[in-house]
PDB file of C-alpha atoms and ligand atoms in Angstrom:
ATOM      1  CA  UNK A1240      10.038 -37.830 -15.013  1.00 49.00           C
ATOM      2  CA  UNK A1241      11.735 -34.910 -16.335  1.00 58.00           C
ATOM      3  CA  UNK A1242       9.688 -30.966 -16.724  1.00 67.00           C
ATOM      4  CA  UNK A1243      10.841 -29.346 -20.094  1.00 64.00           C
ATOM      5  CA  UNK A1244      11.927 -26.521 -17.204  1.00 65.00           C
ATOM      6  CA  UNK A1245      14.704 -29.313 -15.741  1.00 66.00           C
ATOM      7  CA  UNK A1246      15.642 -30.132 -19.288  1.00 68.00           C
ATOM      8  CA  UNK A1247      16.016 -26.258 -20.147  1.00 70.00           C
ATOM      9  CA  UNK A1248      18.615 -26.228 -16.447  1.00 90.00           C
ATOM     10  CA  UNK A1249      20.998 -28.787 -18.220  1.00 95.00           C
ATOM     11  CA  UNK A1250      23.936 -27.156 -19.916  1.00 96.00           C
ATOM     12  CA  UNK A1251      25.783 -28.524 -22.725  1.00 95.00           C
ATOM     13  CA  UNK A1252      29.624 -29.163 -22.330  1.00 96.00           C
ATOM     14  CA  UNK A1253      29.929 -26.416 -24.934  1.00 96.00           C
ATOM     15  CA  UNK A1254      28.336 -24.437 -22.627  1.00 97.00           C
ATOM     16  CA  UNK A1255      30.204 -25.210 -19.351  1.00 97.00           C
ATOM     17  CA  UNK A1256      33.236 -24.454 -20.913  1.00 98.00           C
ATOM     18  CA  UNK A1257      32.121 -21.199 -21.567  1.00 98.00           C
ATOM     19  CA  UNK A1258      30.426 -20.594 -17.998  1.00 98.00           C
ATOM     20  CA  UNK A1259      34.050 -21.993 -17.025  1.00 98.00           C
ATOM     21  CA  UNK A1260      35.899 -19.103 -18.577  1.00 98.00           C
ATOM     22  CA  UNK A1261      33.302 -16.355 -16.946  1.00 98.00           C
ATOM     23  CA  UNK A1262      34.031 -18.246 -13.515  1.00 98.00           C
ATOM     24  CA  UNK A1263      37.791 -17.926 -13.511  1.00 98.00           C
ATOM     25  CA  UNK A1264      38.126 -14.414 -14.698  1.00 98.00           C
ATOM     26  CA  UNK A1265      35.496 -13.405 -12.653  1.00 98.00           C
ATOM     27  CA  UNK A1266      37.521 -15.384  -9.262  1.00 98.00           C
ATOM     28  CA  UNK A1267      40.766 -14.011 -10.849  1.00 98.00           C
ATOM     29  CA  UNK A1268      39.192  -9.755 -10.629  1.00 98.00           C
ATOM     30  CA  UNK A1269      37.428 -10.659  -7.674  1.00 98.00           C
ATOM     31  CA  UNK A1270      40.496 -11.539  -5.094  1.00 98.00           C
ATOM     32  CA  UNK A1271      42.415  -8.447  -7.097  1.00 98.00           C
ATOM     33  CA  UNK A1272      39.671  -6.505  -5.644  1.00 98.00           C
ATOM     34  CA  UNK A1273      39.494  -7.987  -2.174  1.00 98.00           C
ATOM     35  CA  UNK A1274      43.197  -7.524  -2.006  1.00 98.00           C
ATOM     36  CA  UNK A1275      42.832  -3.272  -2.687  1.00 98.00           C
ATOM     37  CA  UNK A1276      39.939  -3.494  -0.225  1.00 98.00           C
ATOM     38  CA  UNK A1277      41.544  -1.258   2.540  1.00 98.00           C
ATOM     39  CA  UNK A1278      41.486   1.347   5.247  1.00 98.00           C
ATOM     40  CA  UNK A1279      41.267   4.575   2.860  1.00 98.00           C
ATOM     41  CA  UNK A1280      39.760   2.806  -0.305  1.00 98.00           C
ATOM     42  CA  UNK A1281      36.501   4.510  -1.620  1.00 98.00           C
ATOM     43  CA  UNK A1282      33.771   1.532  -3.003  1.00 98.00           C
ATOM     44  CA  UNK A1283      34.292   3.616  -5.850  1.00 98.00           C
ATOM     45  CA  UNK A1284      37.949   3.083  -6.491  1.00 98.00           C
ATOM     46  CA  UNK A1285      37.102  -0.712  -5.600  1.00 98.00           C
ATOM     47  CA  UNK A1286      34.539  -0.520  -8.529  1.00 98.00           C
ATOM     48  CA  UNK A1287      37.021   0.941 -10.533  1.00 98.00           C
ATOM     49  CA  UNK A1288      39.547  -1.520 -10.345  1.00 98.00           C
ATOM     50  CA  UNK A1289      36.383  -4.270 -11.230  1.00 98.00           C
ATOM     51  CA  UNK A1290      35.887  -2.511 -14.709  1.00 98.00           C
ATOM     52  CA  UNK A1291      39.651  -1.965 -15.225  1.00 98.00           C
ATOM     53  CA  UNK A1292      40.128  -5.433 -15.555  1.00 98.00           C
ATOM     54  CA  UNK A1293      36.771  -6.807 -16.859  1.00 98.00           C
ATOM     55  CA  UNK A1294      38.117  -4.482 -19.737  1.00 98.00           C
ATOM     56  CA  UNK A1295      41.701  -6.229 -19.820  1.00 98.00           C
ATOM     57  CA  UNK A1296      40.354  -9.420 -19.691  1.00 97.00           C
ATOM     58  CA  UNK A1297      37.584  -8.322 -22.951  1.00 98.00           C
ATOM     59  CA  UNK A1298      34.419  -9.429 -20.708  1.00 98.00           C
ATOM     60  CA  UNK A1299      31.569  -7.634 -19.029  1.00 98.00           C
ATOM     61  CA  UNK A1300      29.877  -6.687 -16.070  1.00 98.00           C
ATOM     62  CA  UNK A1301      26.933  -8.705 -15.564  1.00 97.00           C
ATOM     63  CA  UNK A1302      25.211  -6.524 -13.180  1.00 96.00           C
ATOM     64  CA  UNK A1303      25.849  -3.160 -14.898  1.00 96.00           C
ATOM     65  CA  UNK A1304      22.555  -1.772 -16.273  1.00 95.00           C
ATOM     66  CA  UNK A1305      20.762  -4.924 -14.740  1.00 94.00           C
ATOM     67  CA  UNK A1306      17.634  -4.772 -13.214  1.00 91.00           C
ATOM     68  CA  UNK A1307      16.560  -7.297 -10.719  1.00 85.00           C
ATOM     69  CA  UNK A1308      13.363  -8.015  -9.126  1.00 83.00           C
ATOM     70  CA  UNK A1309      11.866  -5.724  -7.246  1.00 86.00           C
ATOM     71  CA  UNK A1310      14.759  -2.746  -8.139  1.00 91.00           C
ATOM     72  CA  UNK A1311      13.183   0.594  -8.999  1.00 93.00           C
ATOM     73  CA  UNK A1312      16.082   1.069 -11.278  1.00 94.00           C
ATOM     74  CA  UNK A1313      19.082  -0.445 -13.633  1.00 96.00           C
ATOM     75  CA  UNK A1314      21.969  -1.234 -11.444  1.00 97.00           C
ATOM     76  CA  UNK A1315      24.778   1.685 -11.940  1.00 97.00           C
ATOM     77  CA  UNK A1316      27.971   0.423 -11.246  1.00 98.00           C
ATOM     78  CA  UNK A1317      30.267  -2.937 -12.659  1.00 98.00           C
ATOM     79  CA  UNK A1318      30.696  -4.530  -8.454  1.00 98.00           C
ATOM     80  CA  UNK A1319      27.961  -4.430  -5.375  1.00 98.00           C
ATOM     81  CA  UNK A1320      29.915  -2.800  -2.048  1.00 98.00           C
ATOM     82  CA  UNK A1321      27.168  -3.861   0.828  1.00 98.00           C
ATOM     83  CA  UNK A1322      28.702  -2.439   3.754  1.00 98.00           C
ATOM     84  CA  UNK A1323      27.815  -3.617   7.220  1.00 98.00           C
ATOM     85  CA  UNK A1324      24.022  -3.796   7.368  1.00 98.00           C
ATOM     86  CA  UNK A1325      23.351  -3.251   4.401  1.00 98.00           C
ATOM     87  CA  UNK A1326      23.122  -7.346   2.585  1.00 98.00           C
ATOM     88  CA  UNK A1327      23.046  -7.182  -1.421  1.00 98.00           C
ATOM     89  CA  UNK A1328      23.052  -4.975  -4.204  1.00 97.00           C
ATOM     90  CA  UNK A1329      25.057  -1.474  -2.539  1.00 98.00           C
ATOM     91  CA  UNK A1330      26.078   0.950  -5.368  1.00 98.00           C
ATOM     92  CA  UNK A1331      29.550   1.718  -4.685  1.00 98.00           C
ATOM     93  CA  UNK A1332      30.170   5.476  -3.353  1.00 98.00           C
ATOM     94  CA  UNK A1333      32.461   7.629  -2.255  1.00 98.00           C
ATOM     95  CA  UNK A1334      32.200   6.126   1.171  1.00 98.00           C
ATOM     96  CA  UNK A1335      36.072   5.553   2.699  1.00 98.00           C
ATOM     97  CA  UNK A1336      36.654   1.859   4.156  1.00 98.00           C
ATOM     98  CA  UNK A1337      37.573   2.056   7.748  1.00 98.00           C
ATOM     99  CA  UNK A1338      38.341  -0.161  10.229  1.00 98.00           C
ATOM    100  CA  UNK A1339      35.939  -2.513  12.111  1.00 98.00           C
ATOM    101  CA  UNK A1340      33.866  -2.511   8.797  1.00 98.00           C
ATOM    102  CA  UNK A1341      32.585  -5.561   6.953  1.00 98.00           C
ATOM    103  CA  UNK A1342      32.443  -5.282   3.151  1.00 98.00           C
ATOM    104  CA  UNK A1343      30.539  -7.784   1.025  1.00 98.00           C
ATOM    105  CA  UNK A1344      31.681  -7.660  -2.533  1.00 98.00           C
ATOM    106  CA  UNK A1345      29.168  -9.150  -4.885  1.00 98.00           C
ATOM    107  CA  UNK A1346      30.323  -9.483  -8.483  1.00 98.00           C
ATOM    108  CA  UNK A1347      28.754 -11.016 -12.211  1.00 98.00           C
ATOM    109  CA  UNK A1348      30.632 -11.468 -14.969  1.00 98.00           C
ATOM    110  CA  UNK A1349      29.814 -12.112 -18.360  1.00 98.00           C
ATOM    111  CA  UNK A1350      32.179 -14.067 -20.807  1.00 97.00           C
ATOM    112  CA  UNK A1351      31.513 -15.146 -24.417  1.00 96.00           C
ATOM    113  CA  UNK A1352      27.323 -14.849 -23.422  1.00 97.00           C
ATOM    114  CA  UNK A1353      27.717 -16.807 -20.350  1.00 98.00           C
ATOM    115  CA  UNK A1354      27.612 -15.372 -16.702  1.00 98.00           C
ATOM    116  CA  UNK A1355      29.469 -16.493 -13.204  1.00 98.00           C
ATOM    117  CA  UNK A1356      28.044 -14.722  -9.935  1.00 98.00           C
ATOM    118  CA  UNK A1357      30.080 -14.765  -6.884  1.00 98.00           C
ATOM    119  CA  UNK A1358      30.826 -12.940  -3.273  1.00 98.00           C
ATOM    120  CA  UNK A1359      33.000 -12.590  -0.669  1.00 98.00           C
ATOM    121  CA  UNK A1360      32.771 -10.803   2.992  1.00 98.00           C
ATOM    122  CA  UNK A1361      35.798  -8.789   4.150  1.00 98.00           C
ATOM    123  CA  UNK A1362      37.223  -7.348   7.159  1.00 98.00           C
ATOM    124  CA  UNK A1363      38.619  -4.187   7.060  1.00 98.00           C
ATOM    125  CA  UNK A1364      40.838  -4.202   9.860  1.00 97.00           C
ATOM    126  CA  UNK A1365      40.572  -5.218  12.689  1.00 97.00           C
ATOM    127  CA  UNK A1366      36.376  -6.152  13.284  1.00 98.00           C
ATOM    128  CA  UNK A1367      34.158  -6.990  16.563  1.00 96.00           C
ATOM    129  CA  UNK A1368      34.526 -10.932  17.181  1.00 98.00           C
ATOM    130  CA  UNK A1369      30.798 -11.235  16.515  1.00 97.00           C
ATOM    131  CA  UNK A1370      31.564 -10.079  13.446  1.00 98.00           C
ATOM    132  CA  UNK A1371      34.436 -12.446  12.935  1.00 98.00           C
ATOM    133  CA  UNK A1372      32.363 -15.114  13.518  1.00 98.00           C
ATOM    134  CA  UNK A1373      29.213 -14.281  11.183  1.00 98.00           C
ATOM    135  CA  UNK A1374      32.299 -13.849   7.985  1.00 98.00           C
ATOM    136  CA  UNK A1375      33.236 -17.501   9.541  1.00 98.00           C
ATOM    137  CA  UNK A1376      29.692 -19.065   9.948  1.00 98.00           C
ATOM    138  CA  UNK A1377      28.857 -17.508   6.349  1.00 98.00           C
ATOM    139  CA  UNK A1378      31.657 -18.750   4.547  1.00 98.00           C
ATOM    140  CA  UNK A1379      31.383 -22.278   6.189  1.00 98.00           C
ATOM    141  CA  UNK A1380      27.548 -22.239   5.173  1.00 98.00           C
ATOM    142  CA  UNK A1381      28.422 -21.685   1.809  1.00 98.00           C
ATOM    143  CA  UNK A1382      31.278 -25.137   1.845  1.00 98.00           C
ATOM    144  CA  UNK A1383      28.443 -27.034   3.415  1.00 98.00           C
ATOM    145  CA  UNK A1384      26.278 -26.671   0.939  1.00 98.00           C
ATOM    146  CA  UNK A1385      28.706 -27.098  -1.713  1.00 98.00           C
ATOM    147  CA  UNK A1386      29.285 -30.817  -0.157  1.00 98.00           C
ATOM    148  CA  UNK A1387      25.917 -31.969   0.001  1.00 98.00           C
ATOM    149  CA  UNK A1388      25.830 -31.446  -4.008  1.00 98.00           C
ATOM    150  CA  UNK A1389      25.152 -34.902  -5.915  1.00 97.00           C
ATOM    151  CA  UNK A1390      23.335 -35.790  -8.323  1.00 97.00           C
ATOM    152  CA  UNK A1391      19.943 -37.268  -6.637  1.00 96.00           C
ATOM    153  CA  UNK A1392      20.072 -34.346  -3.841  1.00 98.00           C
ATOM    154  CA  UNK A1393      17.599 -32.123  -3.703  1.00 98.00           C
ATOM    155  CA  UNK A1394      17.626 -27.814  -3.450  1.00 98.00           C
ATOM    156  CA  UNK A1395      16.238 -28.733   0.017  1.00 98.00           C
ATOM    157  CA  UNK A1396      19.526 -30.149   1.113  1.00 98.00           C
ATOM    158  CA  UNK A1397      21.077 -27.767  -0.072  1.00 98.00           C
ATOM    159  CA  UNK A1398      18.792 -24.947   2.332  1.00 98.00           C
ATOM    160  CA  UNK A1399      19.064 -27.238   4.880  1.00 98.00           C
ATOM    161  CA  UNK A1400      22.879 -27.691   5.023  1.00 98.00           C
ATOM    162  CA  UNK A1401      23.211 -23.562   5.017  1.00 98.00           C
ATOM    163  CA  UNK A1402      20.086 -23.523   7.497  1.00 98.00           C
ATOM    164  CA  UNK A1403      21.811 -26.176   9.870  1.00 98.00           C
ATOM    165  CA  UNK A1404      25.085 -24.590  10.086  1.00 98.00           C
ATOM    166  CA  UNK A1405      24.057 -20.796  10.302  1.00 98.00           C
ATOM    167  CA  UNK A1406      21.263 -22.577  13.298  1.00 97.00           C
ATOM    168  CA  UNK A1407      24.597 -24.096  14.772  1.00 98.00           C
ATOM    169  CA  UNK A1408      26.733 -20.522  15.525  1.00 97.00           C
ATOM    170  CA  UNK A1409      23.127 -18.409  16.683  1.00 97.00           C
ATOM    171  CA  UNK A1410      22.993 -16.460  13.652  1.00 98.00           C
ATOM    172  CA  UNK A1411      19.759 -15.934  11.274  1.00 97.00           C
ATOM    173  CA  UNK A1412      19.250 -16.863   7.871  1.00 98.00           C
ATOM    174  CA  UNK A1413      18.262 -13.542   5.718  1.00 98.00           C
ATOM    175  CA  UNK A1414      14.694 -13.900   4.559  1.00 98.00           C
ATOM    176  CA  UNK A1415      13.581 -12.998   0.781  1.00 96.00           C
ATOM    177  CA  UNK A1416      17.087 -13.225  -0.693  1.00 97.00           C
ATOM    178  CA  UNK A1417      17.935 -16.609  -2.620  1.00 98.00           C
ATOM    179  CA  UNK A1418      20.129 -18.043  -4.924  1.00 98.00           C
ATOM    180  CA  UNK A1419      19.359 -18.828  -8.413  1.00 97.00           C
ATOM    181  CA  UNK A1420      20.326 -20.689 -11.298  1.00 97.00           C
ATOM    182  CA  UNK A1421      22.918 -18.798 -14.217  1.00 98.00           C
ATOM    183  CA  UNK A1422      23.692 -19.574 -17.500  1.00 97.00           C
ATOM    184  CA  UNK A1423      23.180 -17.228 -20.289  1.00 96.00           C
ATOM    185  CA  UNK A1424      21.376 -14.704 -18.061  1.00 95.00           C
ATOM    186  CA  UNK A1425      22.970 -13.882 -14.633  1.00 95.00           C
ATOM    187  CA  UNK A1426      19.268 -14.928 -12.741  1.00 94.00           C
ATOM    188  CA  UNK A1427      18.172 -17.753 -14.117  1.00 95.00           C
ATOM    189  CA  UNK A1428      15.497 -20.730 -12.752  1.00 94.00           C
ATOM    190  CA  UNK A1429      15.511 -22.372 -10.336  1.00 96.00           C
ATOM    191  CA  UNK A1430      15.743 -20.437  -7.149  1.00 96.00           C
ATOM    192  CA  UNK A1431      18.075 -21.668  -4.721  1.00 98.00           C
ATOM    193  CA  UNK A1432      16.566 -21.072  -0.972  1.00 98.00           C
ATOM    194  CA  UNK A1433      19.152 -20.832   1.956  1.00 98.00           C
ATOM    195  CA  UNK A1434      16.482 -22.722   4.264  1.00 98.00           C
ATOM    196  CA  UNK A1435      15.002 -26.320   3.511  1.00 98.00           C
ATOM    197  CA  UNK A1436      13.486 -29.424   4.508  1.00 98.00           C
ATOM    198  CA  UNK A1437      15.987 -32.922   3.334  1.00 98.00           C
ATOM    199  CA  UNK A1438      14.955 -34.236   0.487  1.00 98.00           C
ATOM    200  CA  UNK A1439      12.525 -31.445  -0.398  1.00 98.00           C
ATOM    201  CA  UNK A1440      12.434 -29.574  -4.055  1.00 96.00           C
ATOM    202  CA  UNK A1441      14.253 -30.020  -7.081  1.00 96.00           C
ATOM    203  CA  UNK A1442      16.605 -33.059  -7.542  1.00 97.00           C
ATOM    204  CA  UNK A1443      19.498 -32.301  -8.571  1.00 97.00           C
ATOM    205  CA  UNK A1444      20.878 -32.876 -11.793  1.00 96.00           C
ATOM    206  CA  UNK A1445      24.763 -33.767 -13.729  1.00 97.00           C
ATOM    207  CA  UNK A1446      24.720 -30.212 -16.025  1.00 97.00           C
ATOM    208  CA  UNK A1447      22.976 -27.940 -13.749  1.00 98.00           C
ATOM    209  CA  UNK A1448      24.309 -24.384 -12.791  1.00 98.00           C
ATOM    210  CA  UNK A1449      23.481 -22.549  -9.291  1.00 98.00           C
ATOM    211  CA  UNK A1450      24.780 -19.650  -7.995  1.00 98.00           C
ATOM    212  CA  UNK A1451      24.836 -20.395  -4.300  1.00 98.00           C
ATOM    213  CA  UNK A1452      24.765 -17.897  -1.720  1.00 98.00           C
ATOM    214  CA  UNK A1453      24.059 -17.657   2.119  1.00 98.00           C
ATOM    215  CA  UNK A1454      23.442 -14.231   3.782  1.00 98.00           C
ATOM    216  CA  UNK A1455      23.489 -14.370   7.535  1.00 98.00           C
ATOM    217  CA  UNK A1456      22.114 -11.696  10.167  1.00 98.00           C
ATOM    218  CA  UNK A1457      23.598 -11.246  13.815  1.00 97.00           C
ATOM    219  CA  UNK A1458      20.461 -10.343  14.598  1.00 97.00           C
ATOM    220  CA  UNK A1459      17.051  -9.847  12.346  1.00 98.00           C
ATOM    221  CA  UNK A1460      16.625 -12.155   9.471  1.00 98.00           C
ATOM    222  CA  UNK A1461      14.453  -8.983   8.021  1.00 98.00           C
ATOM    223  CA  UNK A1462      15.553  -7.177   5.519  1.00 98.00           C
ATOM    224  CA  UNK A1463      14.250  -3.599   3.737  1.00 98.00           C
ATOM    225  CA  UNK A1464      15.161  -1.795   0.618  1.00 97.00           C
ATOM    226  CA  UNK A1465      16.699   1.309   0.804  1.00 97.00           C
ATOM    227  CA  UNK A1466      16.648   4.343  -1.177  1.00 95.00           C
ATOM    228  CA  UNK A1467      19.206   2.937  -3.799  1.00 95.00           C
ATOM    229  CA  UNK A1468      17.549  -0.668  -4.196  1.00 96.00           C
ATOM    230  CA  UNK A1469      20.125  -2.198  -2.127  1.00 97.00           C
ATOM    231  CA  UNK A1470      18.764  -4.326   1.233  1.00 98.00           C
ATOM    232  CA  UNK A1471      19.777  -4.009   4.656  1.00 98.00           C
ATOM    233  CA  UNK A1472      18.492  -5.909   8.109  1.00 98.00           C
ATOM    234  CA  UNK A1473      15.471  -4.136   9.338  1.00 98.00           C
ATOM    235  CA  UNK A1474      17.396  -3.467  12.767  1.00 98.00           C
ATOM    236  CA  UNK A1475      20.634  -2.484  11.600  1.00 98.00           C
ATOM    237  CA  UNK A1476      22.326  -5.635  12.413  1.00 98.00           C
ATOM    238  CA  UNK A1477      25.407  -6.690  10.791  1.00 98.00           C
ATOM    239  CA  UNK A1478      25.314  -9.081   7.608  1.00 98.00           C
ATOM    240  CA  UNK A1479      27.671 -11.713   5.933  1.00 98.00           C
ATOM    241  CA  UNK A1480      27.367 -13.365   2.463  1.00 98.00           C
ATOM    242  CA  UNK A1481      29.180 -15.740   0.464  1.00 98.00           C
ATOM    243  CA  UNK A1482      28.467 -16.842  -3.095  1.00 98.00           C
ATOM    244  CA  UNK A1483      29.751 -19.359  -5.671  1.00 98.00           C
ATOM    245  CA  UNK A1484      28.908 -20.278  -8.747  1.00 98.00           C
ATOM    246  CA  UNK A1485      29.202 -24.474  -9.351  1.00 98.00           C
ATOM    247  CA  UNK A1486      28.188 -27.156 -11.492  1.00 98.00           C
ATOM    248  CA  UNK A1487      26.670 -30.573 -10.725  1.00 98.00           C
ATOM    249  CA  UNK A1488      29.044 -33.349 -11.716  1.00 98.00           C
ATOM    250  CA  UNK A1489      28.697 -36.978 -11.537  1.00 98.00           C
ATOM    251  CA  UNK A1490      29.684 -36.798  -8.473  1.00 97.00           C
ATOM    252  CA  UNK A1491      29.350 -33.642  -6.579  1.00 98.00           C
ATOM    253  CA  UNK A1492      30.216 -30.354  -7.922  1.00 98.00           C
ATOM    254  CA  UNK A1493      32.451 -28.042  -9.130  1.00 98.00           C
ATOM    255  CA  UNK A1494      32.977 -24.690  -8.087  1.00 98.00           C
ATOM    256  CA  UNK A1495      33.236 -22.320 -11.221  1.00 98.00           C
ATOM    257  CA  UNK A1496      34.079 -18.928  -9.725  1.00 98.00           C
ATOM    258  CA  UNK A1497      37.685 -20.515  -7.754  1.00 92.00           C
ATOM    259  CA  UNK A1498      41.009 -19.911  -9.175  1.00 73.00           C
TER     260      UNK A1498
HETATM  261 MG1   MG B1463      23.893 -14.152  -7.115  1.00 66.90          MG
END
């Protein structure tokens, strides 16, 4: 049977178009922004160039003035720069990229009252080869779970397929930060765990939205919150993440945040 909760995760087609619209202006600013993302660059200026065109393109920053769980305060800024250890939610700064950095850019926009949520993990230059392959094993996490999506899968296949392949290259999954579902509101039920047994949780359903994203540690899965409400690994390891919003078809899914 179906909980009036799993009903409420359904969106119309009226409503995927619109959560359609977010996704591709959001993918559109988002590899504008990775492209600027250089030797030199501030996270300010990267920031900058986020609003600029969330203004151009008449939609808004979904994470501007937002206050997630567990934040002491309303995020400041339009695009989170998490640089190196440091795994979601970094306020952008005056901080200079330089090389042998990685740079996760997490960005929400919000189109005719619908949101898309996505990230990406850079290399500024030229990075360690651990670090190479953490950006590699992230980003592959991410695809993996995007294939297991049908209807009649479960969120635990999902958490298993990012599980399995970050298990595969030696690397931990990040503990206490999930995915969620989106719609109207950028965090939305359920939430999407990046660890999970087959079969396990919430079956998946034609209509429902998830923002998907694995964050990977080279070394502790632990994370603590720093003075800003950003998180880093309790050990100072490097961390990778990589986030799409998608949509569960009729027969897998489709990625809303890819040009
Ligand atoms: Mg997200």
């Amino acid at each position: 049977f179906e909980t009036a909760s799993e009903i409420f995760m359904i969106k119309t087609p009226a409503e995927i178009l619109k959560m359609r619209a977010a996704g591709k202006i959001l993918s559109r600013i988002l590899s504008e922004v990775a492209a600027a993302a250089d030797e030199g660059v501030t996270l300010k200026d990267l920031d900058n160039l986020a609003r600029g065109l969330l203004k151009k393109n008449r939609a808004t920053a979904a994470f501007l003035g937002y206050k997630p769980a567990g934040a002491d305060r309303p995020f400041p800024a339009a695009l989170c720069t998490s640089l190196n250890d440091v795994v979601v939610h970094g306020v952008p700064t005056r901080r200079r990229l330089e090389e042998g950095d990685i740079l996760k850019l997490d960005f929400g926009v919000s189109y005719g009252g619908y949101s898309a949520d996505a990230a990406v993990t850079l290399a500024i230059g030229r990075v360690r080869e651990k670090a190479r392959h953490l950006i590699k094993a992230t980003e592959e996490a991410l695809a993996k779970a995007i294939a297991a999506i049908k209807p009649g899968k479960t969120l635990g296949d999902l958490g298993y397929a990012i599980m399995s392949t970050a298990s595969a290259y030696g690397f931990k999954i990040v503990k206490g930060l999930v995915g969620h579902g989106i719609g109207k509101k950028v965090h939305e039920a359920p939430e999407v765990f990046n660890e999970g047994r087959p079969g396990a949780g919430l079956e998946l359903k034609p209509g429902m939205t998830l923002a998907i994203e694995p964050m990977l540690s080279l070394g502790s899965p632990w994370v603590r919150k720093l003075a800003d409400d950003s998180y880093a690994t309790v050990d100072g390891s490097l961390a990778a993440q990589f986030e799409h919003t998608i949509l569960v078809t009729e027969t897998g899914a489709e990625v809303l945040t890819m040009i």
